[in-house]
CSV table of C-alpha atoms (C1' of nucleotides) in Angstrom, one decimal:
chain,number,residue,atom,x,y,z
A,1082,UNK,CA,0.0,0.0,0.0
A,1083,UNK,CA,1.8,3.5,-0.8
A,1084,UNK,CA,1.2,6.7,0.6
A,1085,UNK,CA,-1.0,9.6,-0.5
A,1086,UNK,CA,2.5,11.3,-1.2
A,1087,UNK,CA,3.3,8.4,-3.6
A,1088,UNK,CA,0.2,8.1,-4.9
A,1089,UNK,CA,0.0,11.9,-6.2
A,1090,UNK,CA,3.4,11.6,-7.4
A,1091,UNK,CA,2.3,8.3,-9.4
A,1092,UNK,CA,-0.4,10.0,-11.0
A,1093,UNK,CA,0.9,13.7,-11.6
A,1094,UNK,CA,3.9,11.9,-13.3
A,1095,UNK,CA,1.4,9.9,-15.0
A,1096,UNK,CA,-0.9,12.7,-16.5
A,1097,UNK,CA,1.9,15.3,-17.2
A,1098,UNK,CA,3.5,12.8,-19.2
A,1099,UNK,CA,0.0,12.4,-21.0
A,1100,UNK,CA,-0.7,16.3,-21.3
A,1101,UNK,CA,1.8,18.6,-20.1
A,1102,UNK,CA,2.4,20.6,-16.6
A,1103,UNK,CA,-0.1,23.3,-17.9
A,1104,UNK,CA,-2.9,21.0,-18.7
A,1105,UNK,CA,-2.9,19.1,-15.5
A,1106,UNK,CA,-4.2,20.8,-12.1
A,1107,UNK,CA,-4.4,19.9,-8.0
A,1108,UNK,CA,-7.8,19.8,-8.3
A,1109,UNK,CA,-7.4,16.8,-11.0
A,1110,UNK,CA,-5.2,14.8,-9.3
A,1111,UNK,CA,-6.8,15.4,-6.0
A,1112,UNK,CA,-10.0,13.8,-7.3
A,1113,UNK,CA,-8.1,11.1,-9.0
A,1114,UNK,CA,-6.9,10.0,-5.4
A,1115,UNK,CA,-10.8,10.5,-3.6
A,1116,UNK,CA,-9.6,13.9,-1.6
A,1117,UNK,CA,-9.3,17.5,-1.7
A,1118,UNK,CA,-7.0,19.9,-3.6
A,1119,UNK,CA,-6.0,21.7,-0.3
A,1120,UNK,CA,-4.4,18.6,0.4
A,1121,UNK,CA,-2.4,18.2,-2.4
A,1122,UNK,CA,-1.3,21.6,-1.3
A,1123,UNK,CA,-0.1,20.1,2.3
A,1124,UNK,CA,2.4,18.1,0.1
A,1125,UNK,CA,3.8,20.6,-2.1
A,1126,UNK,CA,3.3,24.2,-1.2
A,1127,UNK,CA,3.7,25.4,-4.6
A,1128,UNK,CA,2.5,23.4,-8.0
A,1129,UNK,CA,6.4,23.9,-9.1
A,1130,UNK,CA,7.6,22.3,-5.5
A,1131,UNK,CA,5.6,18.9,-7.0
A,1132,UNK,CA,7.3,19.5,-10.8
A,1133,UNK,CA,10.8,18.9,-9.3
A,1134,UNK,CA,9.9,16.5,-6.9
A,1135,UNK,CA,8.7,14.3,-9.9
A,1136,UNK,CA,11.7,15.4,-11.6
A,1137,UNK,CA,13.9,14.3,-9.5
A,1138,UNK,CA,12.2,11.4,-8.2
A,1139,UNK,CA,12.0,10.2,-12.4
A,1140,UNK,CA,15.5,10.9,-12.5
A,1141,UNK,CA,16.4,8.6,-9.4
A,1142,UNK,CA,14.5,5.8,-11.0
A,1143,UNK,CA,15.7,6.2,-14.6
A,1144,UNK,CA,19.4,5.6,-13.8
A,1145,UNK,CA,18.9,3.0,-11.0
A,1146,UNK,CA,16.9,0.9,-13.6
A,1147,UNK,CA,19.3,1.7,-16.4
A,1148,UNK,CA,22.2,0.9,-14.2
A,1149,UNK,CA,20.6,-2.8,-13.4
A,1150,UNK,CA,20.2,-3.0,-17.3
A,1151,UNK,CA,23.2,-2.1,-18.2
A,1152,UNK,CA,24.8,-4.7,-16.2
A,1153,UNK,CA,22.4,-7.8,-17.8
A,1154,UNK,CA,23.2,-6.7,-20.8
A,1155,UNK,CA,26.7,-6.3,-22.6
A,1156,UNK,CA,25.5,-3.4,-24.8
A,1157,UNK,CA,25.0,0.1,-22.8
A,1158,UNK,CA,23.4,1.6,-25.7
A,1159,UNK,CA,20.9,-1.4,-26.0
A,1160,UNK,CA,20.7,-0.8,-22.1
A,1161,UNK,CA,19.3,2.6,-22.6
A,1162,UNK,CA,17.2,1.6,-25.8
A,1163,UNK,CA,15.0,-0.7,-23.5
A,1164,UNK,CA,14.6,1.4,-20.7
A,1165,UNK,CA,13.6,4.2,-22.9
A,1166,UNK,CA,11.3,1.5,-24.8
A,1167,UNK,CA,9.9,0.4,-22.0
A,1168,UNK,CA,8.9,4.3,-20.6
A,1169,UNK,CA,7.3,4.5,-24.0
A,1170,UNK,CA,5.5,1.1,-24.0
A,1171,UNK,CA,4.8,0.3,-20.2
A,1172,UNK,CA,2.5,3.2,-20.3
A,1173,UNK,CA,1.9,4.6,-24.1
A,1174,UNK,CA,3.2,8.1,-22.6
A,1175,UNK,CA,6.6,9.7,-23.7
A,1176,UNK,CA,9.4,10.9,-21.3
A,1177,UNK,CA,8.8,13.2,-18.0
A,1178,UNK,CA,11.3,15.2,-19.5
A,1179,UNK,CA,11.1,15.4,-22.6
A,1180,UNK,CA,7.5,16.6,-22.2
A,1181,UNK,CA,8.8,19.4,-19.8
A,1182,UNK,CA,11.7,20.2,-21.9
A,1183,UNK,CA,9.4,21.0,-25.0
A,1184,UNK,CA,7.2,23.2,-22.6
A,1185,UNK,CA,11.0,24.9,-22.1
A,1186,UNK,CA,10.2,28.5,-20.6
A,1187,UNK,CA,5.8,28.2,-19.8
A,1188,UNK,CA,7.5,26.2,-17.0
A,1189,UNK,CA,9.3,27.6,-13.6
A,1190,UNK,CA,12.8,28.1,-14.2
A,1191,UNK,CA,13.8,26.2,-11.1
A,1192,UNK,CA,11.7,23.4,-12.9
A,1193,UNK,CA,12.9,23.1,-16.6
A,1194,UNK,CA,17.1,23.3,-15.0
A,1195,UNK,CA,16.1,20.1,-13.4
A,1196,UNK,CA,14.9,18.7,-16.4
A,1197,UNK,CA,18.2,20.1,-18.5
A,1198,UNK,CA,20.2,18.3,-15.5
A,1199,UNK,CA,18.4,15.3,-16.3
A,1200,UNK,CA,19.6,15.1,-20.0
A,1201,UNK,CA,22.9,16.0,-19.2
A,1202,UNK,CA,23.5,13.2,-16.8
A,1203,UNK,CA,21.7,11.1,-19.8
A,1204,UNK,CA,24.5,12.1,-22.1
A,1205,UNK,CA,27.5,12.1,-19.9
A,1206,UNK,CA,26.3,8.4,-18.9
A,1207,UNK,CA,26.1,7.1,-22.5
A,1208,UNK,CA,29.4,8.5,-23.1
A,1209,UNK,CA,31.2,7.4,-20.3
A,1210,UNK,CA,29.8,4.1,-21.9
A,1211,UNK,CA,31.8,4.4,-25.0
A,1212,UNK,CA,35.3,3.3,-26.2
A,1213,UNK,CA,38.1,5.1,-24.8
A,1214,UNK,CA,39.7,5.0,-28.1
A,1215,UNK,CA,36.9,7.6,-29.6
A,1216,UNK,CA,37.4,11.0,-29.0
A,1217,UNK,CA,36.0,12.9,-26.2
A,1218,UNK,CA,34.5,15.3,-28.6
A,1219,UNK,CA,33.3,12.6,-30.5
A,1220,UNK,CA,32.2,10.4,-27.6
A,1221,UNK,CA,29.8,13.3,-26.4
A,1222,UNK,CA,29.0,13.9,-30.4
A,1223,UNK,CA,27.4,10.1,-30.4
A,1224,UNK,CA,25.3,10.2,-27.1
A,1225,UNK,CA,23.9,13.6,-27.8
A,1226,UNK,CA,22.2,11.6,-30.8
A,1227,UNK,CA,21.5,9.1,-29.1
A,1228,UNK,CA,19.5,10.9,-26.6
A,1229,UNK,CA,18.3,13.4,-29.3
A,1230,UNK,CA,17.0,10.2,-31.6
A,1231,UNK,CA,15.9,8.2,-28.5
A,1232,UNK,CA,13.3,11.9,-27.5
A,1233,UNK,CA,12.2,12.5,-30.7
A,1234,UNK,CA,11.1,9.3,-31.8
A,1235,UNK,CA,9.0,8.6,-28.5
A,1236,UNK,CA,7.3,11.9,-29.2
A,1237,UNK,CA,6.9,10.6,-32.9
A,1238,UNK,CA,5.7,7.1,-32.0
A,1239,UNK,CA,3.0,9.2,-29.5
A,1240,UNK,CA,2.1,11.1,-32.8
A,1241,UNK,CA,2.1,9.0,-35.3
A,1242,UNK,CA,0.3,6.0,-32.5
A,1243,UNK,CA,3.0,3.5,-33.4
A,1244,UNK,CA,5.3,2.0,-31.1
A,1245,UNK,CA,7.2,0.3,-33.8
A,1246,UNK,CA,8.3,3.9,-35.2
A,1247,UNK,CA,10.1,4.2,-31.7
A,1248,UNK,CA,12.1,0.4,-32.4
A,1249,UNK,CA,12.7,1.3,-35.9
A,1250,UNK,CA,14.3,4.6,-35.3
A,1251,UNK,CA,15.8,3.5,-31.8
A,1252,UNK,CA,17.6,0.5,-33.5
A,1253,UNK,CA,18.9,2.6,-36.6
A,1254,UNK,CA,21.6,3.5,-33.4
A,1255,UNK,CA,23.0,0.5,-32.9
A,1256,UNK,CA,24.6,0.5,-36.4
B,1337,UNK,CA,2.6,45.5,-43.5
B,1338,UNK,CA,0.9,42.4,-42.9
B,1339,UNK,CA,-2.7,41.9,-41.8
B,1340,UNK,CA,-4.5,41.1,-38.4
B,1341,UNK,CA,-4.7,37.2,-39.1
B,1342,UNK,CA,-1.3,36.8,-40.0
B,1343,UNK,CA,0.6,38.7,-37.1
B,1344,UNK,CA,-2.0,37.0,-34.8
B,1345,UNK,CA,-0.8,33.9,-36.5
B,1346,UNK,CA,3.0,35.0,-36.3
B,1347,UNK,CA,2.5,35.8,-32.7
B,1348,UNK,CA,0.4,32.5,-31.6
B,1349,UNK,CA,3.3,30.8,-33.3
B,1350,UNK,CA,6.2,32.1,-31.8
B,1351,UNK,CA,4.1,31.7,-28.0
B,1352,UNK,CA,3.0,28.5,-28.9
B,1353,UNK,CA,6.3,26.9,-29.7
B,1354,UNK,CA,7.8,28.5,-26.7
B,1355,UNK,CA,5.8,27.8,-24.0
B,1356,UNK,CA,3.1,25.2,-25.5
B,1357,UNK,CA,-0.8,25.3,-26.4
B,1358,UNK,CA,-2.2,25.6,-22.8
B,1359,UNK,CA,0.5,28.5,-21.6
B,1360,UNK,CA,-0.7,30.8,-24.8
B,1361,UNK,CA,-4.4,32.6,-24.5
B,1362,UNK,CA,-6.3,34.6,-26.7
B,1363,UNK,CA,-6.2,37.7,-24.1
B,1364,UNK,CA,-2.4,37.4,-24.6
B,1365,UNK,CA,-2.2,36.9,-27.7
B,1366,UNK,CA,-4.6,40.2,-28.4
B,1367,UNK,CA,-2.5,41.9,-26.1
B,1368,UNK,CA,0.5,41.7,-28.0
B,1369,UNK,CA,-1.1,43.4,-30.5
B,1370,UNK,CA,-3.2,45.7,-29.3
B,1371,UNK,CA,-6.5,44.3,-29.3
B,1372,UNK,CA,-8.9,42.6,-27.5
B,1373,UNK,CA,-9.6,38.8,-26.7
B,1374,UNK,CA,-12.9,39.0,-28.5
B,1375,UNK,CA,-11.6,40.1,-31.7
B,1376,UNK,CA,-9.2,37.0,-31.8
B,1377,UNK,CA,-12.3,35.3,-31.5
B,1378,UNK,CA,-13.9,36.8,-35.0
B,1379,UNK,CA,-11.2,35.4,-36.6
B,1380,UNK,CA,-10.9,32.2,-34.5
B,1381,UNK,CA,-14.3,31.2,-33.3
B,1382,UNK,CA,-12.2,28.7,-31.0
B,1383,UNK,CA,-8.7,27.9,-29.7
B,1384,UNK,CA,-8.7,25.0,-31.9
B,1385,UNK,CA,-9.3,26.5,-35.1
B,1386,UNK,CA,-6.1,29.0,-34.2
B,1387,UNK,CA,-4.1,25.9,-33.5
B,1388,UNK,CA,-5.2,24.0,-36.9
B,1389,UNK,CA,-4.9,27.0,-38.6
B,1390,UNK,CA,-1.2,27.2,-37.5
B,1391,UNK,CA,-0.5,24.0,-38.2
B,1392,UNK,CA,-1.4,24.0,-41.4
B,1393,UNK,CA,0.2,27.2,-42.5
B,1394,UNK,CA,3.7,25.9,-40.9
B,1395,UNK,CA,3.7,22.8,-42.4
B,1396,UNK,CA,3.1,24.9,-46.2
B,1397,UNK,CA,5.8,27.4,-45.1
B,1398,UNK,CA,8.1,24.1,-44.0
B,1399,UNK,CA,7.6,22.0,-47.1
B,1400,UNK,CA,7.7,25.2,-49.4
B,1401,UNK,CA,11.1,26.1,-48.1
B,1402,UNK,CA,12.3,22.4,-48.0
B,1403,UNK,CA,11.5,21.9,-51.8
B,1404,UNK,CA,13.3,25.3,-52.3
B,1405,UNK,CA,16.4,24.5,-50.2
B,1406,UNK,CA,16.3,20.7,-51.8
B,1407,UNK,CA,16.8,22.5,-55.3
B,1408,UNK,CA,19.9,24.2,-54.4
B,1409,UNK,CA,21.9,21.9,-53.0
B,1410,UNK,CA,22.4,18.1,-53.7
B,1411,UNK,CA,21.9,16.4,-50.7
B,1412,UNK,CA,18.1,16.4,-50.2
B,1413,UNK,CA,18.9,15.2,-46.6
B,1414,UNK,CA,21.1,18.3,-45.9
B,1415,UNK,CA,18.1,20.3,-47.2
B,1416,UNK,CA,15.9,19.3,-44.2
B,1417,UNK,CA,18.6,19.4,-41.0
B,1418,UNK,CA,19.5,23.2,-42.5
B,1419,UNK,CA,15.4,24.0,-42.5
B,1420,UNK,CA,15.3,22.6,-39.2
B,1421,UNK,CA,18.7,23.9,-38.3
B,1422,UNK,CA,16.8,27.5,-39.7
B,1423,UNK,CA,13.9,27.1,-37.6
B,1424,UNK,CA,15.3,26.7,-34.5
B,1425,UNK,CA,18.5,29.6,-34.4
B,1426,UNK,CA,16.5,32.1,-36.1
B,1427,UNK,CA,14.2,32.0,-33.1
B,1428,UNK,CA,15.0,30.3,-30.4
B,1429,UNK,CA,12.3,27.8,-30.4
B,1430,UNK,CA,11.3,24.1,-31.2
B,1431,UNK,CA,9.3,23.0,-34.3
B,1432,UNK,CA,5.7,23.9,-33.8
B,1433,UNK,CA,4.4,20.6,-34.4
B,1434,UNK,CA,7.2,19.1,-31.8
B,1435,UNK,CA,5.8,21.1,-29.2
B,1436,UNK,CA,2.1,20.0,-30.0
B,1437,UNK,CA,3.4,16.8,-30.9
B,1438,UNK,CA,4.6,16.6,-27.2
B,1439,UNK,CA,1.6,17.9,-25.7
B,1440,UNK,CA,-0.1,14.8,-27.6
B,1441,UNK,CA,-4.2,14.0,-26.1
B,1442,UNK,CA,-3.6,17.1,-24.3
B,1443,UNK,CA,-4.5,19.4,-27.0
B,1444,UNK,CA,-7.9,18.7,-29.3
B,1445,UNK,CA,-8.1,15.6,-31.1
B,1446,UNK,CA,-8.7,17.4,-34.8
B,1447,UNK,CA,-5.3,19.0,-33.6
B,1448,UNK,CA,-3.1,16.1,-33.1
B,1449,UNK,CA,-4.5,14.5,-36.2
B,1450,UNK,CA,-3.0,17.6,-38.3
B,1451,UNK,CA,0.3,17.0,-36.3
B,1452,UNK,CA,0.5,13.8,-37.4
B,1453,UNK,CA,-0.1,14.2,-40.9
B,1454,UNK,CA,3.3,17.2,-40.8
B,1455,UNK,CA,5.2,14.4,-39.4
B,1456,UNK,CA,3.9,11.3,-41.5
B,1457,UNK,CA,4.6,13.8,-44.7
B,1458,UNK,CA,7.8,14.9,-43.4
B,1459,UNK,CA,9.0,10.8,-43.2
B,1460,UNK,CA,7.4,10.5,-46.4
B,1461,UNK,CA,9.6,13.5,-47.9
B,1462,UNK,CA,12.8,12.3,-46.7
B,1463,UNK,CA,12.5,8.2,-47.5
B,1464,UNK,CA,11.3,9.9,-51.2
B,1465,UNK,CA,14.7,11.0,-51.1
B,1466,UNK,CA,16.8,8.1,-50.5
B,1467,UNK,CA,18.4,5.5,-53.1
B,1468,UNK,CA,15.9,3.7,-54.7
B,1469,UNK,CA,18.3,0.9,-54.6
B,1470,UNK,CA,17.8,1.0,-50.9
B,1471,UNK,CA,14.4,-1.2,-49.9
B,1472,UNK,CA,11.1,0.9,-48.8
B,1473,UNK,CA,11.2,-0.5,-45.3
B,1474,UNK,CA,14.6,1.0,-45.3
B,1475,UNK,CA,14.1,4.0,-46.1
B,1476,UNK,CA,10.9,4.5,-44.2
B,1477,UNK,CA,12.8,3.3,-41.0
B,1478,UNK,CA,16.0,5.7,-42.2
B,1479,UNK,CA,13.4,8.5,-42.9
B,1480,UNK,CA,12.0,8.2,-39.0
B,1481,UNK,CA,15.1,7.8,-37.5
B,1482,UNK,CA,15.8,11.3,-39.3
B,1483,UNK,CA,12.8,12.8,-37.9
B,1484,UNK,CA,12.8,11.7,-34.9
B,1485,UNK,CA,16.5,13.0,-34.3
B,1486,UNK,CA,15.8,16.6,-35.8
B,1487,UNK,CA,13.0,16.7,-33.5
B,1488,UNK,CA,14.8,15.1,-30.5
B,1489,UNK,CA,17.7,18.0,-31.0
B,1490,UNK,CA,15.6,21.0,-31.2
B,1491,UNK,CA,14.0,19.8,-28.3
B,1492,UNK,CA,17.4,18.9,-26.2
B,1493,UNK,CA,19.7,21.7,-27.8
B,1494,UNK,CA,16.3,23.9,-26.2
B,1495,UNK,CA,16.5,22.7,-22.8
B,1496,UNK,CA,19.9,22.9,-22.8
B,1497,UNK,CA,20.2,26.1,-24.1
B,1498,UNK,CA,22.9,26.0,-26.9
B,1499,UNK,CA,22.2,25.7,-30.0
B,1500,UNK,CA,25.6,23.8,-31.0
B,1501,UNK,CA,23.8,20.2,-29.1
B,1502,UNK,CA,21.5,20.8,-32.5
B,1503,UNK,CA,24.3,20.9,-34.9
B,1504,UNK,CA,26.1,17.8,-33.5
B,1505,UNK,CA,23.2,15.6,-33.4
B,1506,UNK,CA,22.1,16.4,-36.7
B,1507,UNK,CA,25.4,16.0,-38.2
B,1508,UNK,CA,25.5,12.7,-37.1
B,1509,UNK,CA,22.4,12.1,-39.6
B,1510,UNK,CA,25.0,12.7,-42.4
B,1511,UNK,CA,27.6,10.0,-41.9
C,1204,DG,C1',-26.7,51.3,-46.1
C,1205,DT,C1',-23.9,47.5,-45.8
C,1206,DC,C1',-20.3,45.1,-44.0
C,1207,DA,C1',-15.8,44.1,-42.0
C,1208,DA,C1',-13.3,44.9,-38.0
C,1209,DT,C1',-13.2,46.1,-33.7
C,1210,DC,C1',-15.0,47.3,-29.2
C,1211,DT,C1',-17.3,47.0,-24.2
C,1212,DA,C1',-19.3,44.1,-21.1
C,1213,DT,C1',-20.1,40.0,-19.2
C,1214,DC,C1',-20.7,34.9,-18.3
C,1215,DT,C1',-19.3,30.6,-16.4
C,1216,DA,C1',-15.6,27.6,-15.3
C,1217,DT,C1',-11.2,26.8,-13.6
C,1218,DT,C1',-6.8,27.8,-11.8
C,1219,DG,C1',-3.2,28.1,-7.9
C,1220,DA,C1',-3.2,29.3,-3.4
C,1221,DT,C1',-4.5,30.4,1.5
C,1222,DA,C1',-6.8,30.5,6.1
C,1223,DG,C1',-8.5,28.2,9.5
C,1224,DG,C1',-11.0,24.1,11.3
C,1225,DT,C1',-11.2,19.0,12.8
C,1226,DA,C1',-10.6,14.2,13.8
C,1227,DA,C1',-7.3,10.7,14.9
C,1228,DC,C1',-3.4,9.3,17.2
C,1229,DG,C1',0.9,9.2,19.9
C,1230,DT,C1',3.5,11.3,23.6
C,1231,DT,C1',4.1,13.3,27.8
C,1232,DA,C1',3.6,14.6,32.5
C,1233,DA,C1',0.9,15.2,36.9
D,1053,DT,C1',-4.3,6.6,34.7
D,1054,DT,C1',-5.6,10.1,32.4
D,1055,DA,C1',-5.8,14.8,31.0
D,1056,DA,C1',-3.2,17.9,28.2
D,1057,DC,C1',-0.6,18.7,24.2
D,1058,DG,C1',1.4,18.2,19.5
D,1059,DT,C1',1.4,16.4,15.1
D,1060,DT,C1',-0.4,14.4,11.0
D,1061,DA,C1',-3.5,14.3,7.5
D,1062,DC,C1',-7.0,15.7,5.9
D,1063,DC,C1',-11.2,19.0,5.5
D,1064,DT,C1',-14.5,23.4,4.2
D,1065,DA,C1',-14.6,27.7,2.5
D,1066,DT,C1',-12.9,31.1,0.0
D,1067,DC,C1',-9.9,34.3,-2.8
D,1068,DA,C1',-8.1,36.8,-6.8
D,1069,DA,C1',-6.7,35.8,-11.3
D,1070,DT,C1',-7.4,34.0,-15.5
D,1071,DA,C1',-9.5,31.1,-19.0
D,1072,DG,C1',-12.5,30.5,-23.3
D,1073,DA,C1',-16.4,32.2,-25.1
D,1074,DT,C1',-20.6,35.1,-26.4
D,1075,DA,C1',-23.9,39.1,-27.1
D,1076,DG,C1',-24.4,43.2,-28.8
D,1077,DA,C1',-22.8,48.1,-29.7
D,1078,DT,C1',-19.7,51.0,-32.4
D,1079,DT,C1',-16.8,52.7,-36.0
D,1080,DG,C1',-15.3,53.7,-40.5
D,1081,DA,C1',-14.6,52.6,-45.4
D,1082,DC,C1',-16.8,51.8,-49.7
DNA sequence: GTCAATCTATCTATTGATAGGTAACGTTAA
DNA sequence: TTAACGTTACCTATCAATAGATAGATTGAC
């Protein structure tokens, strides 16, 4: 059984990633959960204070699962393919970030240099994964794509309504 | 000196791909330029006829300057990372149709359809493009791993505020 | 006089946020 | 033992601001 605090967490993270920060209010998630939006409020003072809670909170969870993943498997990349497919496909939603990165500067400040943190730690991680005999420059070169590539086509596989748009463009990196 | 519809147009673009659908109202918008909500309204009887109306117009302005960049230089996949490259450093701000792409069943249903249709015709352009020795499903998935990466940059190069994340990640596209 | 383009005024709904109340429960101290 | 207190987790009620939208008046060009 989790806690209310979980709970709102689960399902702000849940519609945000659906609809956007703007399009999703206490009130909403308050009633989702049977209770009042005052209460929400007793959680997070401000609507931003939730934002980089789930930020960080998505951000915690991303790398601990990637990191498991990463040591099944003896690919990284492939590592972060799945776990990005499985975002996607576990919930037909695209990335926390990525939705609040778009939104870029309708959100708090505060809020969207959590979210550029987040893909920063995304692209040092994939190229810490590389070989040492590439390039720095080039190392950083190949997981900015990656992350770029691994976005855009969860936001095109949302759009279009075809998961197998986000495996064929995801697996076009592993060449 | 252009008419009312097309600055309100020019300015519910910019705002739009800024700060996304829900941030932008029509009492801003008017504001802007010196009018009142309620004569947004007589030229957009709703929200949603602004946004499809937007749509539509970027994705004429888009392919009309693709086909025109496409005849000066000979690599047709150039042609679309320098219109994309265009879009984003002249203003600061991610495709349109990434941004409502993003915001996905949180905007109005006849909205996301139009999105869809800029992207699907966008693939469609590119895999066009390709060898013809190279197989259709090849060039579709090539086509969508090309889209997906423009998209994916705008949207990271955005959030991280410099514009060069763009370049690198679409250079990759060329190799 | 007609009509396009704008206005004023207003409606209802919703938003984020706050003040202050209450019921339940555990802790403490006489 | 029990009365007092504090804390947690909600609640009701309400606020000012803003939203999309509409009705109907006005203005000015042709």
């Amino acid at each position: 059984m989790s806690t209310t605090v979980e709970k709102l967490l689960d399902q702000a993270e849940s519609e945000i990633r659906q609809r956007g920060y703007h399009a999703v209010s206490f009130r909403d998630l308050a009633a989702s959960l049977g209770i009042k939006s005052a209460s929400v409020h007793y959680y997070f003072r401000q609507k931003e204070d939730l934002g980089i809670a789930l930020v960080k909170r998505y951000g915690e969870q991303f790398f601990s699962i990637l990191d498991e993943k990463a040591e099944e498997l003896d690919n990284p990349l492939q590592a972060v393919i799945d776990v990005y497919r499985n975002a996607l496909t576990s919930s037909d939603r695209i990335c926390l970030c990525g939705m609040l990165g778009a939104e870029g500067c309708g959100i708090p400040k505060t809020l969207s240099d959590e979210v550029a943190a987040f893909f920063q730690a995304n692209i040092d991680w994939i190229a810490e994964t590389l070989p040492k005999t590439v390039s720095v420059a080039e190392r950083k070169r190949r997981a900015e794509h990656s992350v770029a590539t691994l976005q855009g086509a969860m936001m095109l596989a949302t759009s279009l309504n075809d998961h197998k748009v986000f495996d064929r463009a995801a697996n076009s990196l592993l060449e």
